[in-house]
mmCIF file of C-alpha atoms in Angstrom:
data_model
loop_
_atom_site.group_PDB
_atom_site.id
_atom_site.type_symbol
_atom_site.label_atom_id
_atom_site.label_comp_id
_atom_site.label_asym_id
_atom_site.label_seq_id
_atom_site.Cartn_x
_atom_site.Cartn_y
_atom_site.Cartn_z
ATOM 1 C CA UNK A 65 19.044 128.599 87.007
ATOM 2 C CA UNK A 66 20.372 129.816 90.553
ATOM 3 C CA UNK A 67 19.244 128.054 93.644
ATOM 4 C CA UNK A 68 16.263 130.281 95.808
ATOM 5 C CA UNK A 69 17.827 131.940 98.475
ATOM 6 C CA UNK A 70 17.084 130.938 101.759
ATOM 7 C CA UNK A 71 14.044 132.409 103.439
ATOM 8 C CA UNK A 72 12.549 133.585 100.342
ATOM 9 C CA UNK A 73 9.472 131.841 99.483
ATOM 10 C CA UNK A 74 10.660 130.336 96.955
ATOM 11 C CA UNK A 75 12.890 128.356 98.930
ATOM 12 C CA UNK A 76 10.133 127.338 101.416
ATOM 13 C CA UNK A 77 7.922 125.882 98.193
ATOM 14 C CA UNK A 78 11.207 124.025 97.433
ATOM 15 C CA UNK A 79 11.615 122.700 101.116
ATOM 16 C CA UNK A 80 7.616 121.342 101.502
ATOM 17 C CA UNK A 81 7.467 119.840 97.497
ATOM 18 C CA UNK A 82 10.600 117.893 98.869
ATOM 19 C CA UNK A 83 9.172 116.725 102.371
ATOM 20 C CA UNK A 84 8.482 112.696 102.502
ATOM 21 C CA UNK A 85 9.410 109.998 100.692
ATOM 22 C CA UNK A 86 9.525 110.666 97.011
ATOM 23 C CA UNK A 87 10.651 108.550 93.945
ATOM 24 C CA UNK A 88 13.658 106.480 94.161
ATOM 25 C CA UNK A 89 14.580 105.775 91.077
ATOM 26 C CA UNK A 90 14.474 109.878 90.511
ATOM 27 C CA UNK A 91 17.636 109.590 93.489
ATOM 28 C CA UNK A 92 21.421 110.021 92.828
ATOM 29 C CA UNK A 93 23.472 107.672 95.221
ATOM 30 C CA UNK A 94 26.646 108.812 94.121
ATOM 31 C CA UNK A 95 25.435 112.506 94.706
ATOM 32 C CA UNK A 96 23.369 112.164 97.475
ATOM 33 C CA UNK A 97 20.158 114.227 96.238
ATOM 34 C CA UNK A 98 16.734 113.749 94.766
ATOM 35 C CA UNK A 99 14.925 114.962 92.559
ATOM 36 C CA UNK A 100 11.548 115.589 92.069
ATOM 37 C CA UNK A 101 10.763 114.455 88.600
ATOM 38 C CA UNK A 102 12.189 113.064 85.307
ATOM 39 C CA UNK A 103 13.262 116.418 83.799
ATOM 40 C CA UNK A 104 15.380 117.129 87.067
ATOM 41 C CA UNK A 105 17.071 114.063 87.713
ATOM 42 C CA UNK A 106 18.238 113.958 83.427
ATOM 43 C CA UNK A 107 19.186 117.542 84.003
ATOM 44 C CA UNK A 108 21.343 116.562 87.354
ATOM 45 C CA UNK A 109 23.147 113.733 85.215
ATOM 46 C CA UNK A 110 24.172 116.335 82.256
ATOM 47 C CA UNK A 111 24.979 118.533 85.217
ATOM 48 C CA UNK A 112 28.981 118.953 85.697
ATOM 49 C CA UNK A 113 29.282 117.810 89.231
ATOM 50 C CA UNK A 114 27.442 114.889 88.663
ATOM 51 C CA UNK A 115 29.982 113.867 85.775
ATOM 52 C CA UNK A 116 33.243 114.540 87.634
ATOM 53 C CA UNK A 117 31.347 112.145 90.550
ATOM 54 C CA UNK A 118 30.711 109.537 87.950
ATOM 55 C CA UNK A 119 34.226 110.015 86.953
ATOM 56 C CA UNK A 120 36.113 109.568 90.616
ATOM 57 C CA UNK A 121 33.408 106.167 90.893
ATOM 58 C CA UNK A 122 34.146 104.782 87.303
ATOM 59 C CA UNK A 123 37.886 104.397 88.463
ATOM 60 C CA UNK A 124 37.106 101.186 90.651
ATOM 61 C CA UNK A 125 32.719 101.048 90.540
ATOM 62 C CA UNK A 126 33.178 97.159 92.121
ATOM 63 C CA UNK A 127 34.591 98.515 95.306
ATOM 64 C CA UNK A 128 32.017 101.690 95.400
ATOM 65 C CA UNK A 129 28.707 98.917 94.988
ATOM 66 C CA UNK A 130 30.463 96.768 97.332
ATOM 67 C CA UNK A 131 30.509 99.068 100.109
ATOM 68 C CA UNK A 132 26.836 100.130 98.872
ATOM 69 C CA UNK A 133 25.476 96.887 99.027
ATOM 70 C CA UNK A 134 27.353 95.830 102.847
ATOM 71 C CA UNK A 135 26.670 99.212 104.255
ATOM 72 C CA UNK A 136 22.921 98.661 102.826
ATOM 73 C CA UNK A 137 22.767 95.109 104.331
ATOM 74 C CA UNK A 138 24.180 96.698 107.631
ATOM 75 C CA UNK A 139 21.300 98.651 108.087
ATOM 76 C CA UNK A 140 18.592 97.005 107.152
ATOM 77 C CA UNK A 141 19.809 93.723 109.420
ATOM 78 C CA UNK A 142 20.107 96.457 112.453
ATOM 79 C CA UNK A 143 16.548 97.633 111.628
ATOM 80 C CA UNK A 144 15.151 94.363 111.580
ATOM 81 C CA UNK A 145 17.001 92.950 114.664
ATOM 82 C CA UNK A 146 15.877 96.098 116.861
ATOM 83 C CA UNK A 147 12.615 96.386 115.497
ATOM 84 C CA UNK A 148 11.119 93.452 114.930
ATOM 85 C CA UNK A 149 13.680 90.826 116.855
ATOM 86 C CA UNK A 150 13.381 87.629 116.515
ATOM 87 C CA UNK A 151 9.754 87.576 115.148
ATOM 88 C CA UNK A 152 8.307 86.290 111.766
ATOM 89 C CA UNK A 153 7.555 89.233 109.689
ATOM 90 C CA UNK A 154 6.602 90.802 105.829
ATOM 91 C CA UNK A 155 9.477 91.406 104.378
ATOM 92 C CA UNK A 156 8.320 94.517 102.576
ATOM 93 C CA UNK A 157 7.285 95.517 105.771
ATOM 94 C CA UNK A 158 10.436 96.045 106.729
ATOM 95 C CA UNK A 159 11.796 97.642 103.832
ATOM 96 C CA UNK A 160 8.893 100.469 103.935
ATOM 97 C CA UNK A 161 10.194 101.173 107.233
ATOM 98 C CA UNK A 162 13.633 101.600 105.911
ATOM 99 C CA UNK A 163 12.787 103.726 103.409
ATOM 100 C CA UNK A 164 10.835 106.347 105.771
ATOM 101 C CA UNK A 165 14.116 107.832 106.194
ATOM 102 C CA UNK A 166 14.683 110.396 103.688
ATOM 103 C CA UNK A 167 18.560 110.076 103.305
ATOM 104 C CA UNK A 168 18.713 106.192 103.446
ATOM 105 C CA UNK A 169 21.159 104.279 101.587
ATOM 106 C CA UNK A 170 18.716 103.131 98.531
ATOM 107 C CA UNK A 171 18.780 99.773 96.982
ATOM 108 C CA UNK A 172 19.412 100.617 93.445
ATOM 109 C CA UNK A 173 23.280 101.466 93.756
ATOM 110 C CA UNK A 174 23.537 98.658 95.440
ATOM 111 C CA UNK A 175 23.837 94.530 93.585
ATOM 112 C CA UNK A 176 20.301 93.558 94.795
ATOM 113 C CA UNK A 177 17.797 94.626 91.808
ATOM 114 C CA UNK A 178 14.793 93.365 93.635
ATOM 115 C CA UNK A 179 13.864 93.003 97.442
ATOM 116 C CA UNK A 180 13.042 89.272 96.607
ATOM 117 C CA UNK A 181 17.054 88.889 95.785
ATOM 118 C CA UNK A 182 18.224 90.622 98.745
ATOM 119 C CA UNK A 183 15.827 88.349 101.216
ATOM 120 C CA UNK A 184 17.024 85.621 99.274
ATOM 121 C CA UNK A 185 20.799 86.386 100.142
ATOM 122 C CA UNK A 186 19.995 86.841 103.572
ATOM 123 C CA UNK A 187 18.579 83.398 103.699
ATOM 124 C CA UNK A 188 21.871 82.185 101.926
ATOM 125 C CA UNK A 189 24.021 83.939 104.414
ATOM 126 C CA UNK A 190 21.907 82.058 107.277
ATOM 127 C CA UNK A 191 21.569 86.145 108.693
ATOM 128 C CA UNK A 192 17.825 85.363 109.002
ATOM 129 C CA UNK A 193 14.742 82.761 108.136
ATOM 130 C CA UNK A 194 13.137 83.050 105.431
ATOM 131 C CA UNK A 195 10.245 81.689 103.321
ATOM 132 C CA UNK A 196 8.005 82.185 100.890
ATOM 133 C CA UNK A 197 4.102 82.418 101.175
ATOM 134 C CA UNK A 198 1.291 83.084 98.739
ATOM 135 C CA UNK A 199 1.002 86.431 100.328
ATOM 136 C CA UNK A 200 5.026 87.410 99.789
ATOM 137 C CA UNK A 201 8.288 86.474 101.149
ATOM 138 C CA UNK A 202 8.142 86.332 105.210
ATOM 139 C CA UNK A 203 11.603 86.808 106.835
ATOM 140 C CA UNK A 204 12.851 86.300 110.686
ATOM 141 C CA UNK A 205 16.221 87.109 112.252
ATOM 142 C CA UNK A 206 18.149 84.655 113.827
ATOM 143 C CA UNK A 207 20.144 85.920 116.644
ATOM 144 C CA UNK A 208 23.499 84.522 116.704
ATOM 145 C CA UNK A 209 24.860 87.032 119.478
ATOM 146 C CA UNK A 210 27.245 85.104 122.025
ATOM 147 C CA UNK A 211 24.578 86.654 124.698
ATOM 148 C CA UNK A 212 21.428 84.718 123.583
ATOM 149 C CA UNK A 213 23.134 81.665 122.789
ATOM 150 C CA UNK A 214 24.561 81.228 126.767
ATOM 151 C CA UNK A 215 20.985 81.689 127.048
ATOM 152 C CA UNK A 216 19.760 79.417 124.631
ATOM 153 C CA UNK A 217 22.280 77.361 126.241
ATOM 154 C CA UNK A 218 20.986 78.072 129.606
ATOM 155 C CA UNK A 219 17.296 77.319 128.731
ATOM 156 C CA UNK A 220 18.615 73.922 127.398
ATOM 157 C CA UNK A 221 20.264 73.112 130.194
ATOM 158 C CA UNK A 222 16.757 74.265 132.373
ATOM 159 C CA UNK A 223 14.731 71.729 130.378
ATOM 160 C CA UNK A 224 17.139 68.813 130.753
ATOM 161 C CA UNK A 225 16.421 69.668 134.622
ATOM 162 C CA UNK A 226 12.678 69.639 134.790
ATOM 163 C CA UNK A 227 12.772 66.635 132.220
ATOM 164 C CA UNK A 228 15.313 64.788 135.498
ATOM 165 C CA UNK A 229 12.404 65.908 137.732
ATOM 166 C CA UNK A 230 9.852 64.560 135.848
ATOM 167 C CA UNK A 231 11.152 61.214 135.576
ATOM 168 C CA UNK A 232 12.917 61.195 139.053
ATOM 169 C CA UNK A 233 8.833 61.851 140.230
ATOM 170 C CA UNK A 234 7.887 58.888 137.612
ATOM 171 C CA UNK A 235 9.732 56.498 139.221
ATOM 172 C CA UNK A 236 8.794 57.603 142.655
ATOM 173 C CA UNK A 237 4.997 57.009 142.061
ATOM 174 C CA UNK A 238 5.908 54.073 140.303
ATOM 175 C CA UNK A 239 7.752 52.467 143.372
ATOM 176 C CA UNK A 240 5.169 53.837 145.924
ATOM 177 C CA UNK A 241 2.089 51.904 143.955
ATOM 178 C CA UNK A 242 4.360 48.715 143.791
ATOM 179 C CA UNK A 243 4.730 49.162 147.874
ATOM 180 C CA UNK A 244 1.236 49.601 148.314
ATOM 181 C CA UNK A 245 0.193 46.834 145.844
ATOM 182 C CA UNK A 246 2.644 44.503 148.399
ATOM 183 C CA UNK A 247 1.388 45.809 151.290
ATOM 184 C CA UNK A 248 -2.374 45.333 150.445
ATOM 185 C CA UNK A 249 -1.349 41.632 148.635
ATOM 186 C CA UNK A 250 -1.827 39.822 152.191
ATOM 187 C CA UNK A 251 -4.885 41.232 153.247
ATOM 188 C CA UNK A 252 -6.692 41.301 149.996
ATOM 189 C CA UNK A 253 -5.530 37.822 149.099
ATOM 190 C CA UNK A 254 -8.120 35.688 151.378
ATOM 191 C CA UNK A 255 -10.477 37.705 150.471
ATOM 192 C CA UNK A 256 -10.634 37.155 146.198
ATOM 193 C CA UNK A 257 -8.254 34.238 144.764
ATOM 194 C CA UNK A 258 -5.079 35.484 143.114
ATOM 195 C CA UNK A 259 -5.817 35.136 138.949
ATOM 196 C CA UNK A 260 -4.839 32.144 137.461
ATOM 197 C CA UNK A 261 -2.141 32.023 135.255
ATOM 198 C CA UNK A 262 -2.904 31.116 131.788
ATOM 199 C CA UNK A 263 -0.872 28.954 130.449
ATOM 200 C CA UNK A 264 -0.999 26.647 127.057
ATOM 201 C CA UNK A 265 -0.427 22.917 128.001
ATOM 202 C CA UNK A 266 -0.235 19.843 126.065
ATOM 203 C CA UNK A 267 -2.477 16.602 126.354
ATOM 204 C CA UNK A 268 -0.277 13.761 126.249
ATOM 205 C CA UNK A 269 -3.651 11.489 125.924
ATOM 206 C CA UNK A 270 -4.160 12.961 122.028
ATOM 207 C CA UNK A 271 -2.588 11.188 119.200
ATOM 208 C CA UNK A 272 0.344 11.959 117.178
ATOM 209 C CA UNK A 273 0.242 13.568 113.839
ATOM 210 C CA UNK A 274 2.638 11.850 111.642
ATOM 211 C CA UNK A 275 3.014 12.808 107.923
ATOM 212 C CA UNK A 276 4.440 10.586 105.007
ATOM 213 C CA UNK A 277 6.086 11.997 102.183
ATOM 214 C CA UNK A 278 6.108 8.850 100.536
ATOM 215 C CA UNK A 279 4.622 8.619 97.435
ATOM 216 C CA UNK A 280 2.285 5.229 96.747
ATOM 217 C CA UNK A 281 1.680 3.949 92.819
ATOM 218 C CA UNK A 282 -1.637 4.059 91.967
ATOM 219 C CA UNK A 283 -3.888 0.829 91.051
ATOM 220 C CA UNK A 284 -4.172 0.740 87.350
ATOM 221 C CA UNK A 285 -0.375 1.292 86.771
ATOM 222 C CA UNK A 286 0.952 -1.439 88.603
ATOM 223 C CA UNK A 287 -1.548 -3.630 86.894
ATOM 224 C CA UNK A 288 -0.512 -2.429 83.413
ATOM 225 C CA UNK A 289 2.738 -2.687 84.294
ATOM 226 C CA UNK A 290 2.245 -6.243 85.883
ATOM 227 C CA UNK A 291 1.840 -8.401 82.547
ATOM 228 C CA UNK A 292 4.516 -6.546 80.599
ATOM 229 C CA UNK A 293 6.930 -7.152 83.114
ATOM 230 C CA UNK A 294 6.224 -11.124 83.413
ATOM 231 C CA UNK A 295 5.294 -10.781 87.121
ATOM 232 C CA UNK A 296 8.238 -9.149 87.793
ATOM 233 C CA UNK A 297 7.640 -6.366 91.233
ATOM 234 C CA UNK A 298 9.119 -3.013 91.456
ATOM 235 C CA UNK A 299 9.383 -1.274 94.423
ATOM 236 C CA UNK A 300 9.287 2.265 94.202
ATOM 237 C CA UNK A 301 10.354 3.364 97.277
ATOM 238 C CA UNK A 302 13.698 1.526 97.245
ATOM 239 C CA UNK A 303 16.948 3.949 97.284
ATOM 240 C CA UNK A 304 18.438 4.251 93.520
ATOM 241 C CA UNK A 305 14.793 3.278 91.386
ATOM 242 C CA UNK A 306 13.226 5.092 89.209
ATOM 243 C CA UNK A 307 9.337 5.418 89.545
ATOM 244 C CA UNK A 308 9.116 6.276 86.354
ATOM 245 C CA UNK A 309 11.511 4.326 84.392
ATOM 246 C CA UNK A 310 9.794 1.486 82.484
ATOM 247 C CA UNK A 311 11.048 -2.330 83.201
ATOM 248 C CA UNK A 312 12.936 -3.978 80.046
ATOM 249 C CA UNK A 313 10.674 -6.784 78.575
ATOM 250 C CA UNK A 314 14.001 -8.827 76.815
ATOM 251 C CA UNK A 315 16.141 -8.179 79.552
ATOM 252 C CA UNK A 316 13.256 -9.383 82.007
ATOM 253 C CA UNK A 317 12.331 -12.661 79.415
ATOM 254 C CA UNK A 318 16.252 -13.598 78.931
ATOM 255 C CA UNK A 319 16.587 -13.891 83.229
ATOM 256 C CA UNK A 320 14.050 -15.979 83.181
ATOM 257 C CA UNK A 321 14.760 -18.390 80.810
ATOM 258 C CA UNK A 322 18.293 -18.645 81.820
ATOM 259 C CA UNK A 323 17.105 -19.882 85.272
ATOM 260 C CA UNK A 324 14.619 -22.108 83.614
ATOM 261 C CA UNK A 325 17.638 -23.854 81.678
ATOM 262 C CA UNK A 326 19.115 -24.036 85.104
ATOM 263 C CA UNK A 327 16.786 -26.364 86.605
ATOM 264 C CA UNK A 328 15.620 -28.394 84.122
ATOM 265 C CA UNK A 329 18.416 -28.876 81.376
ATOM 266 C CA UNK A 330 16.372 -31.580 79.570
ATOM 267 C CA UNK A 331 13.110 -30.331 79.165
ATOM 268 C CA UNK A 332 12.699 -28.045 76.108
ATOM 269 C CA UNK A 333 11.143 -24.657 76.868
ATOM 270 C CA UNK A 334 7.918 -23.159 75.270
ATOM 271 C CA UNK A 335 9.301 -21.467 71.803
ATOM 272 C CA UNK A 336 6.859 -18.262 73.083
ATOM 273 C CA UNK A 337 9.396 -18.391 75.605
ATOM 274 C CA UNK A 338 12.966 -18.534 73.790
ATOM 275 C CA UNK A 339 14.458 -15.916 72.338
ATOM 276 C CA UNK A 340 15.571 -16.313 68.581
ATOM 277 C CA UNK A 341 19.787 -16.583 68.993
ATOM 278 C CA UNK A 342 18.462 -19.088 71.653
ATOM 279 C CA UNK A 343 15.803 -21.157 69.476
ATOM 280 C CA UNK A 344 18.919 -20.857 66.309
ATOM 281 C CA UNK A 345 21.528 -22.574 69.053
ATOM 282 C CA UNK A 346 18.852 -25.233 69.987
ATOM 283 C CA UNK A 347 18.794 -26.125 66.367
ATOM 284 C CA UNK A 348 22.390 -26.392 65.779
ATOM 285 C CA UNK A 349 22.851 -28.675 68.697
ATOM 286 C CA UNK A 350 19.665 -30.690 67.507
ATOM 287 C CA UNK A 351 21.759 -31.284 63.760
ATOM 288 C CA UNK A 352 24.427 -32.455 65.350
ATOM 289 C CA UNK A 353 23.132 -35.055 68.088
ATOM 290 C CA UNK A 354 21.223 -35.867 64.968
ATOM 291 C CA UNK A 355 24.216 -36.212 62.442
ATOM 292 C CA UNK A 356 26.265 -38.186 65.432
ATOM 293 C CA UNK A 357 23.493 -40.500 65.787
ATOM 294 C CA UNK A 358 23.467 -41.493 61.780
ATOM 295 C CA UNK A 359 26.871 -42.290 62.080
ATOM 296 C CA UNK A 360 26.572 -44.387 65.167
ATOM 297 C CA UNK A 361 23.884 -46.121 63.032
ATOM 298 C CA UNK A 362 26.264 -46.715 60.081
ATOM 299 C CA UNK A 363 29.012 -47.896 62.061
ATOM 300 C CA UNK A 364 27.189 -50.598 64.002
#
């Protein structure tokens, strides 16, 4: 069917169904025109033109949605920065304003599927601030222009100056209420008593604590332990003895009646006393002063 001439009405009903924004998705990139409605936008990609387009963009189609998608970013960065600056905004906000345009570059020939994608990338690329609300995804440029960072700079540089200030004035009142505190310490000082310092101090009239880590036997074992000894004393505190250790009976019964023997070799001790290798050598010796003495009696 041949186009409507120009000036005919049919041409002007063409010209005011097509004013505004109408679908996207009904829009040829690679052409360059839209269409109103499903039936013309499948007849425009059986049309002829359309195919030999599709042909020249098949050849190399990653360098074709490159350039899409960077001259896409280019614009919609530039719209944003002029626009909105530097401010916290809707991100769909600012792609309904890109879209007003009637011959914008559109997002679907470019890599981004979804607006959430591209803000995302943006983020990425550290272009602009983004983040993500219950309401939608909010998005702010950051302006990385060599012009507002010597201001940044410059407003940095301003602070760090008023911050001097401040503490330059600081120290100024400081020193003044030290001069006037020196100069009114005279006057003032016959007048109330200075405060007294409060200080901890020691009476050397109170006793000394003194702790002992020694540990003292108790009653009933040393007299349990007295009898079974044979009077023999333990001293627990002495360096090398055993608290615990129990005293040898034998050993303490065979000292003793080795210094018994000592002193008195004639006396007999108490057989309780003797131990029985000692009471079995005591008998020996007794058959023999015995056996000498029947001799002596035979021979005289």
């Amino acid at each position: 069917m041949p186009r409507a001439e120009v000036g005919t009405p049919k041409y002007l009903a063409n010209k005011m169904k097509s004013k505004g924004l109408q679908r996207l998705r009904w829009y040829c990139q690679v052409c360059e025109k839209q269409c109103r409605d499903e039936n013309g936008f499948k007849c425009h990609a059986q049309s002829e033109a359309h195919l030999r387009q599709m042909l020249v963009v098949g050849q190399n189609a990653g360098r074709h949605i490159a350039d899409f998608s960077s001259q896409f970013q280019h614009d919609f960065v530039q719209l944003l920065s002029r626009r909105f600056g530097t401010k916290r905004v809707f991100a769909n906000r600012v792609y309904q304003e890109f879209i007003q345009d009637k011959h914008h570059l559109h997002m679907n020939a470019t890599r981004w599927v979804t607006l959430t994608e591209f803000v995302k990338h943006l983020g990425r690329l550290g272009i602009a601030r983004v983040d993500e609300t219950d309401k939608g995804w909010f998005i702010a440029w950051i302006d990385n222009s060599p012009k507002a960072l010597a201001k940044q700079e410059a407003s940095l540089k301003k602070e760090r100056a008023t911050m001097s200030d401040e503490q330059r004035e600081r120290i100024l009142i400081a020193e003044q209420i030290e001069r006037a505190k020196e100069e009114a310490g005279p006057s003032s000082g016959s007048a109330s008593p200075p405060p007294e310092e409060r200080v901890l101090q020691r009476d050397d009239g109170v006793d000394k604590v003194i702790l002992s880590l020694s540990m003292k036997p108790t009653a009933p074992a040393t007299s349990a332990s007295a009898p079974s000894a044979g009077g023999l004393k333990i001293n627990p505190l002495k360096s090398g003895a055993n608290p615990l250790k129990r005293p040898n009976v034998f050993k303490s019964a065979v000292a003793k009646s080795s210094d018994h023997t000592d002193t008195s070799n004639d006396k007999k001790r108490p057989a309780s006393a003797m131990s029985a290798a000692e009471r079995l050598i005591l008998e020996e010796q007794e058959r023999k002063r015995r056996k000498v003495e029947r001799e002596a009696a035979v021979v005289s």
